[in-house]
Amino acid sequence: MDQDSAAPAGSASADPSPLAPASFAVRVPDAELEPEPLDPEQIVSGAPEVTGKVLWESADGKQIRGIWQITPGVVTDTEADELFVVVSGRATVEVEGGDTLEIGPGDACVLREGDRTTWTVHETLRKAYHISL
């Protein structure tokens, strides 16, 4: 992974790979993200586009930390155990058989493995996340 694009300007780049763990900082609002195509079956309406960047992954692949962004539209998903903090944007996340979450900048959200969700993204949403598989 090219960590240089995620490192803040003026700081040393870090290699967050599990083989050479290092502490590092990333300016989440400015991090360059890469396209992550959505499965067309997940799109309910609109033409949402997803981008992201994995910043760290455990050696066994069961813990992932990164940045994720989605443009306006409506999509469905089946969630993993996840904690995320919204950096920018707004969305309504409906959890099947559960609550409807109105999320925006500064909100921390926990999703449980197996939650079936519908995301209505009102403004391009960017989040920093930690997923446990």
mmCIF file with all atom_site columns, C-alpha atoms in Angstrom:
data_model
loop_
_atom_site.group_PDB
_atom_site.id
_atom_site.type_symbol
_atom_site.label_atom_id
_atom_site.label_alt_id
_atom_site.label_comp_id
_atom_site.label_asym_id
_atom_site.label_entity_id
_atom_site.label_seq_id
_atom_site.pdbx_PDB_ins_code
_atom_site.Cartn_x
_atom_site.Cartn_y
_atom_site.Cartn_z
_atom_site.occupancy
_atom_site.B_iso_or_equiv
_atom_site.pdbx_formal_charge
_atom_site.auth_seq_id
_atom_site.auth_comp_id
_atom_site.auth_asym_id
_atom_site.auth_atom_id
_atom_site.pdbx_PDB_model_num
ATOM 1   C CA . MET A 1 1   ? 0.000   0.000   0.000  1.00 0.00 ? 1   MET A CA 1
ATOM 2   C CA . ASP A 1 2   ? 1.229   3.514   -0.772 1.00 0.00 ? 2   ASP A CA 1
ATOM 3   C CA . GLN A 1 3   ? 1.061   5.220   2.598  1.00 0.00 ? 3   GLN A CA 1
ATOM 4   C CA . ASP A 1 4   ? 2.583   8.490   1.352  1.00 0.00 ? 4   ASP A CA 1
ATOM 5   C CA . SER A 1 5   ? -0.742  9.768   0.011  1.00 0.00 ? 5   SER A CA 1
ATOM 6   C CA . ALA A 1 6   ? -2.392  9.219   3.403  1.00 0.00 ? 6   ALA A CA 1
ATOM 7   C CA . ALA A 1 7   ? 0.345   10.849  5.479  1.00 0.00 ? 7   ALA A CA 1
ATOM 8   C CA . PRO A 1 8   ? -0.286  14.486  6.360  1.00 0.00 ? 8   PRO A CA 1
ATOM 9   C CA . ALA A 1 9   ? 1.787   17.077  4.557  1.00 0.00 ? 9   ALA A CA 1
ATOM 10  C CA . GLY A 1 10  ? 5.062   17.776  6.258  1.00 0.00 ? 10  GLY A CA 1
ATOM 11  C CA . SER A 1 11  ? 5.164   14.509  8.210  1.00 0.00 ? 11  SER A CA 1
ATOM 12  C CA . ALA A 1 12  ? 7.234   11.421  7.661  1.00 0.00 ? 12  ALA A CA 1
ATOM 13  C CA . SER A 1 13  ? 5.396   8.654   5.866  1.00 0.00 ? 13  SER A CA 1
ATOM 14  C CA . ALA A 1 14  ? 4.664   5.548   7.906  1.00 0.00 ? 14  ALA A CA 1
ATOM 15  C CA . ASP A 1 15  ? 4.264   1.908   6.924  1.00 0.00 ? 15  ASP A CA 1
ATOM 16  C CA . PRO A 1 16  ? 1.197   0.668   8.817  1.00 0.00 ? 16  PRO A CA 1
ATOM 17  C CA . SER A 1 17  ? 1.514   -2.903  7.483  1.00 0.00 ? 17  SER A CA 1
ATOM 18  C CA . PRO A 1 18  ? 1.195   -5.661  10.088 1.00 0.00 ? 18  PRO A CA 1
ATOM 19  C CA . LEU A 1 19  ? 4.773   -6.792  9.377  1.00 0.00 ? 19  LEU A CA 1
ATOM 20  C CA . ALA A 1 20  ? 6.218   -3.440  10.441 1.00 0.00 ? 20  ALA A CA 1
ATOM 21  C CA . PRO A 1 21  ? 3.680   -1.835  12.780 1.00 0.00 ? 21  PRO A CA 1
ATOM 22  C CA . ALA A 1 22  ? 4.203   1.859   13.300 1.00 0.00 ? 22  ALA A CA 1
ATOM 23  C CA . SER A 1 23  ? 2.277   4.688   14.827 1.00 0.00 ? 23  SER A CA 1
ATOM 24  C CA . PHE A 1 24  ? 1.076   7.213   12.272 1.00 0.00 ? 24  PHE A CA 1
ATOM 25  C CA . ALA A 1 25  ? -1.375  10.040  11.751 1.00 0.00 ? 25  ALA A CA 1
ATOM 26  C CA . VAL A 1 26  ? -3.639  10.723  8.783  1.00 0.00 ? 26  VAL A CA 1
ATOM 27  C CA . ARG A 1 27  ? -5.581  13.878  8.021  1.00 0.00 ? 27  ARG A CA 1
ATOM 28  C CA . VAL A 1 28  ? -8.878  12.125  7.268  1.00 0.00 ? 28  VAL A CA 1
ATOM 29  C CA . PRO A 1 29  ? -10.657 14.998  5.450  1.00 0.00 ? 29  PRO A CA 1
ATOM 30  C CA . ASP A 1 30  ? -7.784  15.334  2.943  1.00 0.00 ? 30  ASP A CA 1
ATOM 31  C CA . ALA A 1 31  ? -6.716  11.693  2.458  1.00 0.00 ? 31  ALA A CA 1
ATOM 32  C CA . GLU A 1 32  ? -6.715  10.520  -1.147 1.00 0.00 ? 32  GLU A CA 1
ATOM 33  C CA . LEU A 1 33  ? -9.090  7.603   -1.612 1.00 0.00 ? 33  LEU A CA 1
ATOM 34  C CA . GLU A 1 34  ? -9.306  4.908   -4.288 1.00 0.00 ? 34  GLU A CA 1
ATOM 35  C CA . PRO A 1 35  ? -12.455 3.712   -6.134 1.00 0.00 ? 35  PRO A CA 1
ATOM 36  C CA . GLU A 1 36  ? -14.300 0.786   -4.538 1.00 0.00 ? 36  GLU A CA 1
ATOM 37  C CA . PRO A 1 37  ? -17.011 -0.270  -7.001 1.00 0.00 ? 37  PRO A CA 1
ATOM 38  C CA . LEU A 1 38  ? -20.414 -1.062  -5.517 1.00 0.00 ? 38  LEU A CA 1
ATOM 39  C CA . ASP A 1 39  ? -22.254 -4.241  -6.441 1.00 0.00 ? 39  ASP A CA 1
ATOM 40  C CA . PRO A 1 40  ? -25.074 -2.907  -8.707 1.00 0.00 ? 40  PRO A CA 1
ATOM 41  C CA . GLU A 1 41  ? -27.546 -5.018  -6.707 1.00 0.00 ? 41  GLU A CA 1
ATOM 42  C CA . GLN A 1 42  ? -26.814 -2.848  -3.642 1.00 0.00 ? 42  GLN A CA 1
ATOM 43  C CA . ILE A 1 43  ? -27.908 0.370   -5.382 1.00 0.00 ? 43  ILE A CA 1
ATOM 44  C CA . VAL A 1 44  ? -31.538 1.253   -4.658 1.00 0.00 ? 44  VAL A CA 1
ATOM 45  C CA . SER A 1 45  ? -31.546 4.713   -6.261 1.00 0.00 ? 45  SER A CA 1
ATOM 46  C CA . GLY A 1 46  ? -29.216 7.369   -7.583 1.00 0.00 ? 46  GLY A CA 1
ATOM 47  C CA . ALA A 1 47  ? -25.671 6.752   -8.758 1.00 0.00 ? 47  ALA A CA 1
ATOM 48  C CA . PRO A 1 48  ? -23.640 6.598   -5.536 1.00 0.00 ? 48  PRO A CA 1
ATOM 49  C CA . GLU A 1 49  ? -19.882 6.143   -5.834 1.00 0.00 ? 49  GLU A CA 1
ATOM 50  C CA . VAL A 1 50  ? -17.705 4.655   -3.117 1.00 0.00 ? 50  VAL A CA 1
ATOM 51  C CA . THR A 1 51  ? -14.043 5.345   -2.461 1.00 0.00 ? 51  THR A CA 1
ATOM 52  C CA . GLY A 1 52  ? -11.816 4.257   0.383  1.00 0.00 ? 52  GLY A CA 1
ATOM 53  C CA . LYS A 1 53  ? -8.396  3.454   1.744  1.00 0.00 ? 53  LYS A CA 1
ATOM 54  C CA . VAL A 1 54  ? -7.336  0.738   4.151  1.00 0.00 ? 54  VAL A CA 1
ATOM 55  C CA . LEU A 1 55  ? -4.861  2.309   6.568  1.00 0.00 ? 55  LEU A CA 1
ATOM 56  C CA . TRP A 1 56  ? -4.091  -0.803  8.615  1.00 0.00 ? 56  TRP A CA 1
ATOM 57  C CA . GLU A 1 57  ? -5.020  -4.483  8.626  1.00 0.00 ? 57  GLU A CA 1
ATOM 58  C CA . SER A 1 58  ? -4.118  -7.103  11.227 1.00 0.00 ? 58  SER A CA 1
ATOM 59  C CA . ALA A 1 59  ? -1.902  -10.007 10.180 1.00 0.00 ? 59  ALA A CA 1
ATOM 60  C CA . ASP A 1 60  ? -4.887  -12.390 10.367 1.00 0.00 ? 60  ASP A CA 1
ATOM 61  C CA . GLY A 1 61  ? -7.109  -10.020 8.342  1.00 0.00 ? 61  GLY A CA 1
ATOM 62  C CA . LYS A 1 62  ? -9.740  -9.842  11.087 1.00 0.00 ? 62  LYS A CA 1
ATOM 63  C CA . GLN A 1 63  ? -9.232  -6.182  12.046 1.00 0.00 ? 63  GLN A CA 1
ATOM 64  C CA . ILE A 1 64  ? -9.321  -3.402  9.461  1.00 0.00 ? 64  ILE A CA 1
ATOM 65  C CA . ARG A 1 65  ? -8.994  0.359   9.938  1.00 0.00 ? 65  ARG A CA 1
ATOM 66  C CA . GLY A 1 66  ? -9.489  2.885   7.213  1.00 0.00 ? 66  GLY A CA 1
ATOM 67  C CA . ILE A 1 67  ? -11.367 5.709   5.551  1.00 0.00 ? 67  ILE A CA 1
ATOM 68  C CA . TRP A 1 68  ? -14.497 5.281   3.441  1.00 0.00 ? 68  TRP A CA 1
ATOM 69  C CA . GLN A 1 69  ? -16.625 7.716   1.442  1.00 0.00 ? 69  GLN A CA 1
ATOM 70  C CA . ILE A 1 70  ? -19.917 7.507   -0.457 1.00 0.00 ? 70  ILE A CA 1
ATOM 71  C CA . THR A 1 71  ? -21.658 10.084  -2.644 1.00 0.00 ? 71  THR A CA 1
ATOM 72  C CA . PRO A 1 72  ? -25.445 10.730  -2.464 1.00 0.00 ? 72  PRO A CA 1
ATOM 73  C CA . GLY A 1 73  ? -27.843 7.923   -3.281 1.00 0.00 ? 73  GLY A CA 1
ATOM 74  C CA . VAL A 1 74  ? -29.502 4.946   -1.586 1.00 0.00 ? 74  VAL A CA 1
ATOM 75  C CA . VAL A 1 75  ? -27.721 1.619   -1.061 1.00 0.00 ? 75  VAL A CA 1
ATOM 76  C CA . THR A 1 76  ? -28.204 -1.555  0.946  1.00 0.00 ? 76  THR A CA 1
ATOM 77  C CA . ASP A 1 77  ? -25.556 -3.503  2.840  1.00 0.00 ? 77  ASP A CA 1
ATOM 78  C CA . THR A 1 78  ? -25.022 -6.335  5.302  1.00 0.00 ? 78  THR A CA 1
ATOM 79  C CA . GLU A 1 79  ? -22.684 -5.055  7.975  1.00 0.00 ? 79  GLU A CA 1
ATOM 80  C CA . ALA A 1 80  ? -19.646 -6.377  9.827  1.00 0.00 ? 80  ALA A CA 1
ATOM 81  C CA . ASP A 1 81  ? -18.916 -5.387  13.434 1.00 0.00 ? 81  ASP A CA 1
ATOM 82  C CA . GLU A 1 82  ? -17.901 -1.777  12.929 1.00 0.00 ? 82  GLU A CA 1
ATOM 83  C CA . LEU A 1 83  ? -17.220 1.413   14.827 1.00 0.00 ? 83  LEU A CA 1
ATOM 84  C CA . PHE A 1 84  ? -16.944 4.556   12.720 1.00 0.00 ? 84  PHE A CA 1
ATOM 85  C CA . VAL A 1 85  ? -16.858 8.310   13.157 1.00 0.00 ? 85  VAL A CA 1
ATOM 86  C CA . VAL A 1 86  ? -18.390 10.558  10.511 1.00 0.00 ? 86  VAL A CA 1
ATOM 87  C CA . VAL A 1 87  ? -15.964 13.239  9.378  1.00 0.00 ? 87  VAL A CA 1
ATOM 88  C CA . SER A 1 88  ? -18.225 14.993  6.861  1.00 0.00 ? 88  SER A CA 1
ATOM 89  C CA . GLY A 1 89  ? -21.584 14.577  5.154  1.00 0.00 ? 89  GLY A CA 1
ATOM 90  C CA . ARG A 1 90  ? -24.955 13.278  6.280  1.00 0.00 ? 90  ARG A CA 1
ATOM 91  C CA . ALA A 1 91  ? -26.916 10.051  5.921  1.00 0.00 ? 91  ALA A CA 1
ATOM 92  C CA . THR A 1 92  ? -29.869 8.144   7.299  1.00 0.00 ? 92  THR A CA 1
ATOM 93  C CA . VAL A 1 93  ? -29.049 4.511   8.084  1.00 0.00 ? 93  VAL A CA 1
ATOM 94  C CA . GLU A 1 94  ? -32.065 2.258   8.554  1.00 0.00 ? 94  GLU A CA 1
ATOM 95  C CA . VAL A 1 95  ? -31.256 -0.970  10.375 1.00 0.00 ? 95  VAL A CA 1
ATOM 96  C CA . GLU A 1 96  ? -33.730 -3.710  9.417  1.00 0.00 ? 96  GLU A CA 1
ATOM 97  C CA . GLY A 1 97  ? -35.693 -4.606  12.550 1.00 0.00 ? 97  GLY A CA 1
ATOM 98  C CA . GLY A 1 98  ? -33.903 -1.879  14.509 1.00 0.00 ? 98  GLY A CA 1
ATOM 99  C CA . ASP A 1 99  ? -33.338 1.836   14.763 1.00 0.00 ? 99  ASP A CA 1
ATOM 100 C CA . THR A 1 100 ? -33.032 4.517   12.114 1.00 0.00 ? 100 THR A CA 1
ATOM 101 C CA . LEU A 1 101 ? -29.790 6.410   12.629 1.00 0.00 ? 101 LEU A CA 1
ATOM 102 C CA . GLU A 1 102 ? -29.386 10.040  11.524 1.00 0.00 ? 102 GLU A CA 1
ATOM 103 C CA . ILE A 1 103 ? -25.641 10.534  11.225 1.00 0.00 ? 103 ILE A CA 1
ATOM 104 C CA . GLY A 1 104 ? -23.457 13.531  10.477 1.00 0.00 ? 104 GLY A CA 1
ATOM 105 C CA . PRO A 1 105 ? -20.093 15.116  11.298 1.00 0.00 ? 105 PRO A CA 1
ATOM 106 C CA . GLY A 1 106 ? -18.737 14.091  14.681 1.00 0.00 ? 106 GLY A CA 1
ATOM 107 C CA . ASP A 1 107 ? -21.164 11.197  15.183 1.00 0.00 ? 107 ASP A CA 1
ATOM 108 C CA . ALA A 1 108 ? -19.789 7.828   16.305 1.00 0.00 ? 108 ALA A CA 1
ATOM 109 C CA . CYS A 1 109 ? -21.796 4.835   15.139 1.00 0.00 ? 109 CYS A CA 1
ATOM 110 C CA . VAL A 1 110 ? -21.655 1.132   15.964 1.00 0.00 ? 110 VAL A CA 1
ATOM 111 C CA . LEU A 1 111 ? -23.036 -1.446  13.536 1.00 0.00 ? 111 LEU A CA 1
ATOM 112 C CA . ARG A 1 112 ? -23.317 -5.115  14.417 1.00 0.00 ? 112 ARG A CA 1
ATOM 113 C CA . GLU A 1 113 ? -22.274 -8.045  12.272 1.00 0.00 ? 113 GLU A CA 1
ATOM 114 C CA . GLY A 1 114 ? -25.227 -9.190  10.193 1.00 0.00 ? 114 GLY A CA 1
ATOM 115 C CA . ASP A 1 115 ? -27.178 -5.918  10.431 1.00 0.00 ? 115 ASP A CA 1
ATOM 116 C CA . ARG A 1 116 ? -29.003 -5.424  7.154  1.00 0.00 ? 116 ARG A CA 1
ATOM 117 C CA . THR A 1 117 ? -28.989 -1.709  6.432  1.00 0.00 ? 117 THR A CA 1
ATOM 118 C CA . THR A 1 118 ? -30.282 0.824   3.951  1.00 0.00 ? 118 THR A CA 1
ATOM 119 C CA . TRP A 1 119 ? -28.134 3.939   3.635  1.00 0.00 ? 119 TRP A CA 1
ATOM 120 C CA . THR A 1 120 ? -29.778 7.101   2.308  1.00 0.00 ? 120 THR A CA 1
ATOM 121 C CA . VAL A 1 121 ? -26.840 9.429   1.733  1.00 0.00 ? 121 VAL A CA 1
ATOM 122 C CA . HIS A 1 122 ? -27.975 13.071  1.671  1.00 0.00 ? 122 HIS A CA 1
ATOM 123 C CA . GLU A 1 123 ? -24.493 14.688  1.408  1.00 0.00 ? 123 GLU A CA 1
ATOM 124 C CA . THR A 1 124 ? -21.254 12.923  0.451  1.00 0.00 ? 124 THR A CA 1
ATOM 125 C CA . LEU A 1 125 ? -20.312 11.068  3.635  1.00 0.00 ? 125 LEU A CA 1
ATOM 126 C CA . ARG A 1 126 ? -16.734 10.352  4.757  1.00 0.00 ? 126 ARG A CA 1
ATOM 127 C CA . LYS A 1 127 ? -15.967 8.214   7.782  1.00 0.00 ? 127 LYS A CA 1
ATOM 128 C CA . ALA A 1 128 ? -12.976 6.759   9.610  1.00 0.00 ? 128 ALA A CA 1
ATOM 129 C CA . TYR A 1 129 ? -13.706 3.178   10.625 1.00 0.00 ? 129 TYR A CA 1
ATOM 130 C CA . HIS A 1 130 ? -12.572 0.092   12.503 1.00 0.00 ? 130 HIS A CA 1
ATOM 131 C CA . ILE A 1 131 ? -14.055 -3.246  11.399 1.00 0.00 ? 131 ILE A CA 1
ATOM 132 C CA . SER A 1 132 ? -13.821 -6.568  13.220 1.00 0.00 ? 132 SER A CA 1
ATOM 133 C CA . LEU A 1 133 ? -14.429 -9.638  11.054 1.00 0.00 ? 133 LEU A CA 1
#
